XYZ file of C-alpha atoms in Angstrom:
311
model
C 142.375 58.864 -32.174
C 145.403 60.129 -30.877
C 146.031 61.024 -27.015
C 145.892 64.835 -27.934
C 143.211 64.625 -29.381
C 141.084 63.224 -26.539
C 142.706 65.497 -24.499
C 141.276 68.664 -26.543
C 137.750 67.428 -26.777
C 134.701 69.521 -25.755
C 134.475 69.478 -21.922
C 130.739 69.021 -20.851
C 129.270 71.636 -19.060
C 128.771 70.880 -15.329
C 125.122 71.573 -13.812
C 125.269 73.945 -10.715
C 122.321 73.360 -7.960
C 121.022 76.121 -6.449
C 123.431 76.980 -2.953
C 121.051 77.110 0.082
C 121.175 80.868 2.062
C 122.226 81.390 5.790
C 118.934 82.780 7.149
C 118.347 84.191 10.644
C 116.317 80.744 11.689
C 118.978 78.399 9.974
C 120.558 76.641 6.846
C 117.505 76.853 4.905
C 116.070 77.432 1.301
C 113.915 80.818 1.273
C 110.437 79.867 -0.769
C 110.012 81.713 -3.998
C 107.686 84.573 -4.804
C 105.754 81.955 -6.836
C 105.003 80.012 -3.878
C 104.253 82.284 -1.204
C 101.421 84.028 -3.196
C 99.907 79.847 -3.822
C 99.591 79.838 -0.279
C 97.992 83.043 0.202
C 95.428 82.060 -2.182
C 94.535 78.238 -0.381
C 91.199 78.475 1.285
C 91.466 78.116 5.563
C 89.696 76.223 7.394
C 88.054 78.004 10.555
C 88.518 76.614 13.921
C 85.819 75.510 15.882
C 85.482 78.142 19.008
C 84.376 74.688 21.162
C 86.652 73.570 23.686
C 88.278 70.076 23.351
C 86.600 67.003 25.851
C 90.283 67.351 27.437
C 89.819 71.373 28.064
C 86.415 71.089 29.769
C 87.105 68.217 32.282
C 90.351 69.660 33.431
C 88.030 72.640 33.885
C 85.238 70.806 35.691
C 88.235 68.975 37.938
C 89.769 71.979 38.863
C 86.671 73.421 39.666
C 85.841 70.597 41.832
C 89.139 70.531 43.700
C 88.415 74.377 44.293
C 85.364 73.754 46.743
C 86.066 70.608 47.782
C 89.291 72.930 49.385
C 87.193 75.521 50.584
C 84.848 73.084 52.047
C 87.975 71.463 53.424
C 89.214 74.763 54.821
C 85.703 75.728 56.370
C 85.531 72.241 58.011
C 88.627 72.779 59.528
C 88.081 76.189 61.271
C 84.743 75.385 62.244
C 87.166 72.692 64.195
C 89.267 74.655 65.405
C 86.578 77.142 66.884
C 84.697 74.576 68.326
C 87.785 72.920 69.782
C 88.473 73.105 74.022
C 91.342 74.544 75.184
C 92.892 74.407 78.624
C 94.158 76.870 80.493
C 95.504 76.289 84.538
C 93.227 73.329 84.413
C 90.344 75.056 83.442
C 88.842 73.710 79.971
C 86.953 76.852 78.201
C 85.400 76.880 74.612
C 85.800 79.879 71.950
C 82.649 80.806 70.369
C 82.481 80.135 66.713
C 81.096 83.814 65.721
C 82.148 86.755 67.555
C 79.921 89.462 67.743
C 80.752 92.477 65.839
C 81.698 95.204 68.508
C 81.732 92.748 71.699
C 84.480 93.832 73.762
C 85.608 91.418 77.129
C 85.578 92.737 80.300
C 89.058 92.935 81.748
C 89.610 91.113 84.575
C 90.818 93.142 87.844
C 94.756 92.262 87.804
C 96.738 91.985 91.505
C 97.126 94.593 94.054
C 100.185 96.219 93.897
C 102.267 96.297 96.925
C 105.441 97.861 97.790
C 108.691 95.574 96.151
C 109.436 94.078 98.945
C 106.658 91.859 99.362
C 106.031 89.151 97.035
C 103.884 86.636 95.659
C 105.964 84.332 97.909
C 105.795 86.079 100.562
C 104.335 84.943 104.094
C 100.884 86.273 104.949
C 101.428 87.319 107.985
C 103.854 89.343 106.233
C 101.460 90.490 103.444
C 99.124 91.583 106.494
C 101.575 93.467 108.381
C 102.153 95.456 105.058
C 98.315 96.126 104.483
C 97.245 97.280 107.881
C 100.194 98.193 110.262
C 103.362 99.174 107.965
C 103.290 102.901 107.645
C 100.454 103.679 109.418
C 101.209 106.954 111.902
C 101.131 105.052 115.568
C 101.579 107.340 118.634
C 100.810 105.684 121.374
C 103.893 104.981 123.768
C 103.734 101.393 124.476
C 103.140 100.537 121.001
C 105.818 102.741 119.546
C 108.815 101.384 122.273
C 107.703 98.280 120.998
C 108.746 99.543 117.541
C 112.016 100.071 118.304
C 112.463 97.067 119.856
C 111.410 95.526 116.640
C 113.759 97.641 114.392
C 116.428 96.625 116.697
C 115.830 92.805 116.355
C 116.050 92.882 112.406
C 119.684 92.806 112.997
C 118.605 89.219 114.137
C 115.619 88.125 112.302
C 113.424 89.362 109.630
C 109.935 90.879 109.592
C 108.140 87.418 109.520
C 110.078 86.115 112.207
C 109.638 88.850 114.214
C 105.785 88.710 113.237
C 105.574 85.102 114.296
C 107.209 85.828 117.840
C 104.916 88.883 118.191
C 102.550 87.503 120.513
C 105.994 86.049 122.540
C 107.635 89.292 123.171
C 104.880 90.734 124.274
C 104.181 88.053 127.274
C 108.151 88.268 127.730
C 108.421 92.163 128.004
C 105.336 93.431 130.069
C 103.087 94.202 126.820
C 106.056 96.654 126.102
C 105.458 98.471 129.334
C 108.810 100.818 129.552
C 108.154 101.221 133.624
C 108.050 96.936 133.678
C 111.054 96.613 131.866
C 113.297 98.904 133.485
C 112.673 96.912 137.007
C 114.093 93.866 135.021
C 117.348 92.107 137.036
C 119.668 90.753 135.040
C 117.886 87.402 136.202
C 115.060 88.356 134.222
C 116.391 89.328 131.779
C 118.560 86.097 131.479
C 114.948 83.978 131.592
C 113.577 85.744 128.513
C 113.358 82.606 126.542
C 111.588 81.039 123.999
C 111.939 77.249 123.257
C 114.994 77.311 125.671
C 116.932 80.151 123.878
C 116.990 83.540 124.597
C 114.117 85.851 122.584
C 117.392 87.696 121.677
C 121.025 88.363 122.436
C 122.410 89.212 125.849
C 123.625 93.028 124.508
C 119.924 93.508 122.743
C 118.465 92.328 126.088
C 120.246 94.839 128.134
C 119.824 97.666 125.582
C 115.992 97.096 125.713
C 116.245 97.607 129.681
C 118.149 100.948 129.495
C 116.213 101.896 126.834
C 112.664 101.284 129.134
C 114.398 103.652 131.293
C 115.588 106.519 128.788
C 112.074 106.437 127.358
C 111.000 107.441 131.076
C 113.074 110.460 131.782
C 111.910 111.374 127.749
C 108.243 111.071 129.219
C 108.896 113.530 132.204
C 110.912 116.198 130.168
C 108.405 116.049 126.355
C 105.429 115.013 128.115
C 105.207 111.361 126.390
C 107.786 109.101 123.736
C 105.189 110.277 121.487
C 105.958 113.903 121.640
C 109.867 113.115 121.467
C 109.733 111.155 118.473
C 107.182 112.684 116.284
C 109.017 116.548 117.130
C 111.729 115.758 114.804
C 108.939 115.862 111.855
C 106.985 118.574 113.130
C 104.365 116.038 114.252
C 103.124 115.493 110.301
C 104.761 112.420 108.851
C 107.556 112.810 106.285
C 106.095 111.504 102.500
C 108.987 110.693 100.574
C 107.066 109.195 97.381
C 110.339 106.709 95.951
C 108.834 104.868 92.804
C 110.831 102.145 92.511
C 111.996 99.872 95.623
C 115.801 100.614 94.372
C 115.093 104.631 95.204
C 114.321 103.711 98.778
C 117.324 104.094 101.710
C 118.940 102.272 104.905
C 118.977 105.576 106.650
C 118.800 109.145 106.006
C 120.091 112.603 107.248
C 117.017 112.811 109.504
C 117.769 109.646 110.718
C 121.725 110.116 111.685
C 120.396 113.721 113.231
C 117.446 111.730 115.663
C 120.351 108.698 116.387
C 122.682 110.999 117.516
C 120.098 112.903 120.147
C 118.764 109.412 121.501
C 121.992 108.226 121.979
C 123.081 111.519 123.801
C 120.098 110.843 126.262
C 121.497 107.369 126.949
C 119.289 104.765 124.257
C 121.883 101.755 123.115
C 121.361 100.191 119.696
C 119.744 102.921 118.283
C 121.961 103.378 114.999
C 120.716 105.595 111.887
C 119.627 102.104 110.373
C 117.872 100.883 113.046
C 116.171 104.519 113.323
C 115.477 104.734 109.971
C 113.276 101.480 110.079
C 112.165 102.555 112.909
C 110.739 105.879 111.402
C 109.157 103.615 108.879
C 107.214 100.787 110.560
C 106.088 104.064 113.022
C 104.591 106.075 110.202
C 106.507 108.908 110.820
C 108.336 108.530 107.486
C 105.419 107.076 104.798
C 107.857 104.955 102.973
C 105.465 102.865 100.522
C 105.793 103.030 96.718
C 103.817 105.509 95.193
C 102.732 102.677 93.112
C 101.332 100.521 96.276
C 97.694 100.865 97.286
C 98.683 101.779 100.718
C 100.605 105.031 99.819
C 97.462 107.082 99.068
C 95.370 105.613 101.763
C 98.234 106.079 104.413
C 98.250 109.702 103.646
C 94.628 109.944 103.473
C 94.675 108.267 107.188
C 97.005 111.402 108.026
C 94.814 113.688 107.300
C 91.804 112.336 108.892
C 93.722 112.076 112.087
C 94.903 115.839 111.732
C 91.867 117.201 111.125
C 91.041 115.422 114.572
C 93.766 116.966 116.266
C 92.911 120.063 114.973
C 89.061 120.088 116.448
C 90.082 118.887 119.604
């Protein structure tokens, strides 16, 4: 057989396989009809409703771990009730059930004083605040030795002063204003206390001239009483500052009563040293409204006016 021939033989037909479809879940062959209704029609087996061995003890674990924590939990605030605790050195233990409807009683908290004492502050101090500050004094001796006081603060504070009370006293006559204006300047120059003066040379002699103003006061008011307490129409002066920032050095009344003593011959007697003055006196009631003494100092006022007012 010739080339050409072979050439035009019958080709063979080729046998095509069936091309696989692109479906949404992949390169794969869809199943026929044929076999989807063969499936339909296999019998199923049901599925026991039991729970596997694996199922229940996982259950019965868990379970277990659940109260064993809230036994765990219990235990531990029953612990923590029970437990001391200390406070300032004081060991105290919390009941473990509180009554429903128990309320504590509150425990009385600190008196409150005026700012300028505090929790450091001397006691003699703290006293001098409780019973003498403020209070309305008009008796003569005691209220020159006032103003001898206000005139040493530019020297020493309060509880110095306080602490030397009993000192000045011996020193000056018990504050007698007739004793100290008989004092020669050798007196006055033995006024000591643990070999140094009880004050300055210039105070010293301005307490002696001062004995003797408050004398020719006495003859033309009657008493140092009547002088000072005029300028406030005999009823102290309640000023009722809140805060200890509200309070003043000095004050109009003040500058108007330092100008008249010093026109009558006092020394020393500046508006500051009047103005604490007026305070320690009572004639101005200078405590917080929010100290215990401010009501009571004012309720002493009235008592004593209502006794003045009988008499």
């Amino acid at each position: 057989m010739s080339a050409l021939t072979k050439l035009r033989s019958p080709v063979k037909p080729m046998v095509v396989e069936p091309r696989a479809i692109l479906c949404s879940t992949g390169n794969r062959v869809k199943p026929s009809k044929t076999e989807i209704a063969a499936k339909k029609k296999k019998p199923q087996v049901a599925k026991s409703p039991a729970k596997s061995n694996f199922s229940a003890s996982t259950d019965d674990s868990s379970s277990t771990t659940s109260s064993s924590e809230r036994s765990s939990v219990k235990t531990a605030e029953s612990k923590k009730l029970i437990t001391p605790s200390k406070r300032n050195g004081s060991v105290t233990k919390h009941n473990s059930v509180a009554a429903a409807g128990d309320i504590l009683p509150e425990s009385p908290g600190p008196v409150k004083r005026c700012h300028w004492i505090t929790p450091n502050s001397d006691s003699i101090y703290v006293k001098f605040h409780d019973e003498e500050w403020g209070v309305p004094v008009r008796d003569d001796k005691k209220l020159f030795e006032l103003l001898v006081f206000s005139q040493a603060l530019a020297e020493f504070s309060w509880p110095s002063i306080l602490h030397k009370r009993d000192a000045f006293r011996k020193l000056f006559e018990d504050f007698d204003p007739l004793a100290i204006s008989e004092f020669t300047e050798k007196r006055l120059m033995s006024l000591k206390v643990n070999g140094c003066l009880v004050l300055s040379e210039q105070k010293l002699r301005a307490i002696v001239d001062n004995a003797k103003s408050v004398l020719k006061v006495k003859q033309e008011f009657g008493s140092f009483s009547n002088y000072c307490w005029r300028f406030v129409n005999h009823k102290p002066l309640r000023n009722g500052y809140r805060y200890g920032r509200q309070v003043p050095v000095k004050s109009p009344k003040a500058e108007y009563i330092s100008k008249d003593m010093m026109q009558r011959g006092f020394r020393c007697v500046g508006p500051t040293v009047i103005y604490s003055f007026l305070q320690v006196s009572g004639i101005v009631n200078d405590h917080l409204t929010t100290c215990f003494r401010y009501q009571e100092c004012n309720a002493e006022t009235e008592t004593e006016l209502d006794l003045h007012s009988i008499m």
